[in-house]
Structures are given as structure tokens and as C-alpha cells.
Coordinates of C-alpha atoms in Angstrom, one line a residue:
X165 CA -15.9 25.9 15.0
X166 CA -15.1 29.2 13.0
X167 CA -12.1 28.4 10.3
X168 CA -11.0 30.4 7.5
X169 CA -10.6 28.2 4.4
X170 CA -8.9 29.5 1.4
X171 CA -9.6 33.2 2.6
X172 CA -13.3 32.7 3.4
X173 CA -15.0 32.4 6.9
X174 CA -16.5 29.0 7.3
X175 CA -18.4 27.1 10.3
X176 CA -17.3 23.6 10.3
X177 CA -17.6 20.7 12.5
X178 CA -14.5 18.8 11.6
X179 CA -12.0 18.1 14.3
X180 CA -9.1 17.2 12.0
X181 CA -7.6 18.5 8.8
X182 CA -8.5 15.1 7.1
X183 CA -12.2 15.4 8.6
X184 CA -12.5 18.8 7.2
X185 CA -11.6 17.8 3.5
X186 CA -14.1 15.0 3.8
X187 CA -16.9 17.5 5.2
X188 CA -16.1 20.1 2.3
X189 CA -16.3 17.0 -0.3
X190 CA -12.5 17.2 -1.1
X191 CA -11.3 13.9 -2.3
X192 CA -8.0 12.6 -3.8
X193 CA -4.3 12.4 -2.9
X194 CA -3.5 15.2 -5.3
X195 CA -4.8 17.9 -2.9
X196 CA -2.0 20.3 -1.3
X197 CA -3.0 21.4 2.2
X198 CA -1.6 24.0 4.5
X199 CA -2.8 24.9 8.0
X200 CA -1.9 28.4 9.6
X201 CA 0.7 28.8 6.7
X202 CA 2.4 25.4 7.3
X203 CA 2.3 22.7 4.5
X204 CA 0.7 19.6 5.9
X205 CA 1.7 16.3 4.0
X206 CA -1.4 14.2 3.1
X207 CA -0.3 11.3 5.3
X208 CA -0.4 13.5 8.5
X209 CA -3.8 15.3 7.8
X210 CA -5.6 12.8 10.3
X211 CA -3.4 14.1 13.1
X212 CA -3.6 17.7 12.7
X213 CA -6.2 18.8 14.8
X214 CA -8.1 22.0 14.0
X215 CA -9.0 24.8 16.5
X216 CA -11.4 27.9 16.3
X217 CA -9.7 30.5 13.9
X218 CA -7.4 28.3 12.2
X219 CA -6.4 29.3 8.6
X220 CA -6.8 26.5 6.0
X221 CA -5.6 26.4 2.4
X222 CA -6.7 23.5 0.1
X223 CA -5.2 23.8 -3.2
X224 CA -6.0 21.5 -6.3
X225 CA -4.4 21.3 -9.7
X226 CA -6.6 23.0 -12.5
X227 CA -6.7 22.0 -16.1
X228 CA -6.3 24.4 -19.0
X229 CA -3.7 26.7 -19.9

């Protein structure tokens, strides 16, 4: 399916937000995610099904200053 992840077009096989994070090698409970502009809590990612054309934002903290 075609998704927009962090502003870039991407072809993915994942059916859920949790599966997409695994497919893209994102790990850790410190990630923040949003689906179509709505924040998705870590506990709910496995329940959020993806659809063709969805916009996904994945945010992770950065070190430095």
C-alpha cells in the first residue's frame, strides 16, 4: 500500500501502525506517532489499521543541542 511517512511517499506491506514501525526498523517506547494528524498512543498502535494514502508521522528524540 502507498503511504506518506514523514512527508515522503513509501510503499509498505504493513497492515497496522505497529507493523509499519517494525517494517521500518523503528523500535522503542520513546517514539511518538500520528496517523492522519491524530496522535496514536503507543498502547494503541497495534489496533490502528492503515489504509492506502494514509499520512504517518514518526517522531523520535534527538541528542545534541
